[in-house]
Amino acid sequence: MQWVRYLILASVLLLATVAEAERKRPGRARHSGKGNKKNRDSEMQREAEYPNETKAAEQTYHEAHLRHHRLPAPSPPYCCDQLEIRKNLRIEQIKDRVLRATGLLTPPNMTGVVISQNPNIQGIIESMNTTEPQPTYMQEPPYNDDEPEIKTEKIFSPVEPGNNYTSQSAPPPEIRIPDGVEVLYFKLNQEQLNTRVKRAILHVWLKPITSELDRIVPISVFKVTRPEDPEDYIILHEVTTVSESVDARDGNWVKIGVYKLLQEWLNNPSDNLGLVVTANDSEGRRVAVTNPVENPSNAPLLEIHTEESRRNRNRRNSSRNQCTTSQIESRCCRYPLLVNFVELGWDFIVAPKVYEANFCNGECPYLYAHKYAHSALIQKMNSTNAKHGPCCGARKLSPMKMLYYDHDHKIKFDTIQDMVVDRCGCS
């Protein structure tokens, strides 16, 4: 049992050593009441003799303590950086959507293009610039999957300059045209127009006339056909003749229906050799503007209406929250975004120049704004293994009307799908 005695002795020595170290530690107050009282009396005496030095020392101690424990200056929150990233991403998505939906792929070159003063085009521009943005739906619209959605489109095709058919899709150059005859040729896209055309209107500008007697002017439209002998001149077949009133002082536009003629061209593209318009006053002077070089802003236009059926999309569950950039909202929410096509350098878009696009941003916590009711359960089951949770994105998008130029400088009035974010949600 000798080793037990050694163990007890070692324990006693260790306790004694620890007690001695505690007693000799600097700044440690004495446990005796007498020592404490003596220290307190000394401190009070020093404060009475040197009051200013004592207060300065206390202030210095407090300032040092604050500097040591002061929190670092707050950095810009992560959500603000994420908001800017999602906004810029939304702008790029809009640019890609416009180019793909219009089939342009790249922005057209608008050098030297003069916009038409046709009242139909100007009326569309004015209405789109004055229309207020559509408000967000307060409730889901009653979609019906069996009911088709009708997509309408207006195309304003300009006349090709000159009578030599210089464009690639124009008739061959060996077509002979007599002097003084101006043929109006319009390029047609067979794939886009075939079986979709519902209406075709020829717009012609009548110049002011000096004679007050010519209030009504006959206007004739002729279809150009090939002669049997290639050495002969073109043959003109009358399509229609209408009588239109003329504004003698200012001039005016007239509309002439050419739907049947357009259908003939679509059924037989090789027959599209153009048309001739004649309109003379009582003295035999030309009234109709048929040369685009003479008056570019009042050059003839071919307005084409098309329709296309498509199925509606299914309704979805989504978040109805509307936030602003000044709010601090971490959850999935819709934010306003004003897109300015002028600032983007997209001058081929005639109208609208500015529109409200909106975008989505935020986190998707459990059971918040899920696309489907059961997706929350799936998220919960897979939360241990999944690397990425649900993402905040657009759940309802609405279309927007747009007036724009294509690469052939045709003016198109079309409906572009998925341009405005109405709802955001998680999926």
PDB file of N, CA and C in Angstrom, residues 156-171 182-188 272-275 290-293 299-302 406-410:
ATOM      1  N   PHE A 156     -46.614  45.937 -92.291  1.00  0.00           N
ATOM      2  CA  PHE A 156     -46.629  47.049 -93.238  1.00  0.00           C
ATOM      3  C   PHE A 156     -45.389  46.905 -94.130  1.00  0.00           C
ATOM      4  N   SER A 157     -45.612  46.391 -95.328  1.00  0.00           N
ATOM      5  CA  SER A 157     -44.505  46.117 -96.241  1.00  0.00           C
ATOM      6  C   SER A 157     -44.267  47.325 -97.137  1.00  0.00           C
ATOM      7  N   PRO A 158     -43.053  47.880 -97.148  1.00  0.00           N
ATOM      8  CA  PRO A 158     -42.769  49.027 -98.010  1.00  0.00           C
ATOM      9  C   PRO A 158     -42.523  48.593 -99.446  1.00  0.00           C
ATOM     10  N   VAL A 159     -42.729  49.491-100.364  1.00  0.00           N
ATOM     11  CA  VAL A 159     -42.481  49.201-101.772  1.00  0.00           C
ATOM     12  C   VAL A 159     -40.971  49.212-102.025  1.00  0.00           C
ATOM     13  N   GLU A 160     -40.529  48.295-102.881  1.00  0.00           N
ATOM     14  CA  GLU A 160     -39.118  48.244-103.234  1.00  0.00           C
ATOM     15  C   GLU A 160     -38.785  49.420-104.157  1.00  0.00           C
ATOM     16  N   PRO A 161     -37.657  50.094-103.944  1.00  0.00           N
ATOM     17  CA  PRO A 161     -37.320  51.264-104.777  1.00  0.00           C
ATOM     18  C   PRO A 161     -36.934  50.874-106.196  1.00  0.00           C
ATOM     19  N   GLY A 162     -37.376  51.653-107.160  1.00  0.00           N
ATOM     20  CA  GLY A 162     -36.990  51.465-108.560  1.00  0.00           C
ATOM     21  C   GLY A 162     -37.798  50.386-109.251  1.00  0.00           C
ATOM     22  N   ASN A 163     -37.650  50.307-110.581  1.00  0.00           N
ATOM     23  CA  ASN A 163     -38.357  49.325-111.395  1.00  0.00           C
ATOM     24  C   ASN A 163     -37.471  48.169-111.839  1.00  0.00           C
ATOM     25  N   ASN A 164     -36.250  48.092-111.314  1.00  0.00           N
ATOM     26  CA  ASN A 164     -35.337  47.067-111.811  1.00  0.00           C
ATOM     27  C   ASN A 164     -35.335  45.807-110.952  1.00  0.00           C
ATOM     28  N   TYR A 165     -36.176  45.744-109.915  1.00  0.00           N
ATOM     29  CA  TYR A 165     -36.293  44.554-109.073  1.00  0.00           C
ATOM     30  C   TYR A 165     -34.914  44.102-108.581  1.00  0.00           C
ATOM     31  N   THR A 166     -34.278  44.975-107.874  1.00  0.00           N
ATOM     32  CA  THR A 166     -32.901  44.690-107.467  1.00  0.00           C
ATOM     33  C   THR A 166     -32.825  43.691-106.317  1.00  0.00           C
ATOM     34  N   SER A 167     -33.895  43.486-105.561  1.00  0.00           N
ATOM     35  CA  SER A 167     -33.851  42.575-104.410  1.00  0.00           C
ATOM     36  C   SER A 167     -33.744  41.131-104.883  1.00  0.00           C
ATOM     37  N   GLN A 168     -33.222  40.270-104.036  1.00  0.00           N
ATOM     38  CA  GLN A 168     -32.956  38.886-104.409  1.00  0.00           C
ATOM     39  C   GLN A 168     -34.245  38.116-104.696  1.00  0.00           C
ATOM     40  N   SER A 169     -35.315  38.410-103.966  1.00  0.00           N
ATOM     41  CA  SER A 169     -36.561  37.668-104.130  1.00  0.00           C
ATOM     42  C   SER A 169     -37.467  38.280-105.190  1.00  0.00           C
ATOM     43  N   ALA A 170     -36.984  39.298-105.889  1.00  0.00           N
ATOM     44  CA  ALA A 170     -37.803  39.974-106.897  1.00  0.00           C
ATOM     45  C   ALA A 170     -37.786  39.196-108.210  1.00  0.00           C
ATOM     46  N   PRO A 171     -38.700  39.528-109.136  1.00  0.00           N
ATOM     47  CA  PRO A 171     -38.713  38.887-110.458  1.00  0.00           C
ATOM     48  C   PRO A 171     -37.420  39.150-111.219  1.00  0.00           C
ATOM     49  N   GLU A 182     -44.462  53.138-113.453  1.00  0.00           N
ATOM     50  CA  GLU A 182     -43.789  52.820-112.194  1.00  0.00           C
ATOM     51  C   GLU A 182     -44.467  51.601-111.574  1.00  0.00           C
ATOM     52  N   VAL A 183     -43.728  50.529-111.481  1.00  0.00           N
ATOM     53  CA  VAL A 183     -44.244  49.276-110.922  1.00  0.00           C
ATOM     54  C   VAL A 183     -43.947  49.237-109.421  1.00  0.00           C
ATOM     55  N   LEU A 184     -44.969  48.929-108.651  1.00  0.00           N
ATOM     56  CA  LEU A 184     -44.811  48.787-107.198  1.00  0.00           C
ATOM     57  C   LEU A 184     -44.616  47.313-106.890  1.00  0.00           C
ATOM     58  N   TYR A 185     -43.422  46.974-106.394  1.00  0.00           N
ATOM     59  CA  TYR A 185     -43.136  45.585-106.059  1.00  0.00           C
ATOM     60  C   TYR A 185     -42.963  45.458-104.545  1.00  0.00           C
ATOM     61  N   PHE A 186     -43.625  44.443-103.954  1.00  0.00           N
ATOM     62  CA  PHE A 186     -43.566  44.188-102.513  1.00  0.00           C
ATOM     63  C   PHE A 186     -43.029  42.777-102.288  1.00  0.00           C
ATOM     64  N   LYS A 187     -41.991  42.688-101.482  1.00  0.00           N
ATOM     65  CA  LYS A 187     -41.432  41.382-101.141  1.00  0.00           C
ATOM     66  C   LYS A 187     -42.353  40.672-100.158  1.00  0.00           C
ATOM     67  N   LEU A 188     -42.599  39.385-100.384  1.00  0.00           N
ATOM     68  CA  LEU A 188     -43.491  38.598 -99.534  1.00  0.00           C
ATOM     69  C   LEU A 188     -42.736  37.388 -99.001  1.00  0.00           C
ATOM     70  N   ASN A 272     -45.861  37.036-108.807  1.00  0.00           N
ATOM     71  CA  ASN A 272     -45.713  38.318-108.127  1.00  0.00           C
ATOM     72  C   ASN A 272     -44.697  39.171-108.862  1.00  0.00           C
ATOM     73  N   LEU A 273     -45.188  39.892-109.870  1.00  0.00           N
ATOM     74  CA  LEU A 273     -44.346  40.835-110.611  1.00  0.00           C
ATOM     75  C   LEU A 273     -44.634  42.278-110.225  1.00  0.00           C
ATOM     76  N   GLY A 274     -45.485  42.471-109.207  1.00  0.00           N
ATOM     77  CA  GLY A 274     -45.804  43.813-108.763  1.00  0.00           C
ATOM     78  C   GLY A 274     -47.123  44.307-109.301  1.00  0.00           C
ATOM     79  N   LEU A 275     -47.438  45.550-109.037  1.00  0.00           N
ATOM     80  CA  LEU A 275     -48.672  46.180-109.497  1.00  0.00           C
ATOM     81  C   LEU A 275     -48.402  47.623-109.901  1.00  0.00           C
ATOM     82  N   THR A 290     -46.138  57.173-106.285  1.00  0.00           N
ATOM     83  CA  THR A 290     -45.771  55.783-106.552  1.00  0.00           C
ATOM     84  C   THR A 290     -44.271  55.554-106.552  1.00  0.00           C
ATOM     85  N   ASN A 291     -43.510  56.623-106.446  1.00  0.00           N
ATOM     86  CA  ASN A 291     -42.050  56.502-106.414  1.00  0.00           C
ATOM     87  C   ASN A 291     -41.566  56.782-104.995  1.00  0.00           C
ATOM     88  N   PRO A 292     -41.018  55.781-104.288  1.00  0.00           N
ATOM     89  CA  PRO A 292     -40.585  56.003-102.895  1.00  0.00           C
ATOM     90  C   PRO A 292     -39.471  57.023-102.767  1.00  0.00           C
ATOM     91  N   VAL A 293     -38.718  57.252-103.844  1.00  0.00           N
ATOM     92  CA  VAL A 293     -37.642  58.247-103.783  1.00  0.00           C
ATOM     93  C   VAL A 293     -38.218  59.659-103.772  1.00  0.00           C
ATOM     94  N   ALA A 299     -44.417  56.975 -99.058  1.00  0.00           N
ATOM     95  CA  ALA A 299     -44.327  55.935-100.082  1.00  0.00           C
ATOM     96  C   ALA A 299     -45.432  54.903 -99.874  1.00  0.00           C
ATOM     97  N   PRO A 300     -45.851  54.206-100.922  1.00  0.00           N
ATOM     98  CA  PRO A 300     -46.915  53.202-100.796  1.00  0.00           C
ATOM     99  C   PRO A 300     -46.552  52.098 -99.813  1.00  0.00           C
ATOM    100  N   LEU A 301     -47.581  51.558 -99.155  1.00  0.00           N
ATOM    101  CA  LEU A 301     -47.425  50.473 -98.187  1.00  0.00           C
ATOM    102  C   LEU A 301     -48.445  49.391 -98.484  1.00  0.00           C
ATOM    103  N   LEU A 302     -48.057  48.156 -98.220  1.00  0.00           N
ATOM    104  CA  LEU A 302     -48.980  47.034 -98.300  1.00  0.00           C
ATOM    105  C   LEU A 302     -49.203  46.515 -96.884  1.00  0.00           C
ATOM    106  N   ASP A 406     -38.168  44.912 -89.623  1.00  0.00           N
ATOM    107  CA  ASP A 406     -37.363  43.719 -89.829  1.00  0.00           C
ATOM    108  C   ASP A 406     -36.181  44.072 -90.726  1.00  0.00           C
ATOM    109  N   HIS A 407     -35.426  43.065 -91.139  1.00  0.00           N
ATOM    110  CA  HIS A 407     -34.220  43.321 -91.932  1.00  0.00           C
ATOM    111  C   HIS A 407     -34.545  43.836 -93.331  1.00  0.00           C
ATOM    112  N   ASP A 408     -35.760  43.589 -93.817  1.00  0.00           N
ATOM    113  CA  ASP A 408     -36.191  44.123 -95.112  1.00  0.00           C
ATOM    114  C   ASP A 408     -36.848  45.487 -94.984  1.00  0.00           C
ATOM    115  N   HIS A 409     -36.819  46.053 -93.759  1.00  0.00           N
ATOM    116  CA  HIS A 409     -37.399  47.351 -93.452  1.00  0.00           C
ATOM    117  C   HIS A 409     -38.926  47.353 -93.604  1.00  0.00           C
ATOM    118  N   LYS A 410     -39.517  46.165 -93.442  1.00  0.00           N
ATOM    119  CA  LYS A 410     -40.970  46.091 -93.297  1.00  0.00           C
ATOM    120  C   LYS A 410     -41.327  46.488 -91.868  1.00  0.00           C
TER     121      LYS A 410
END
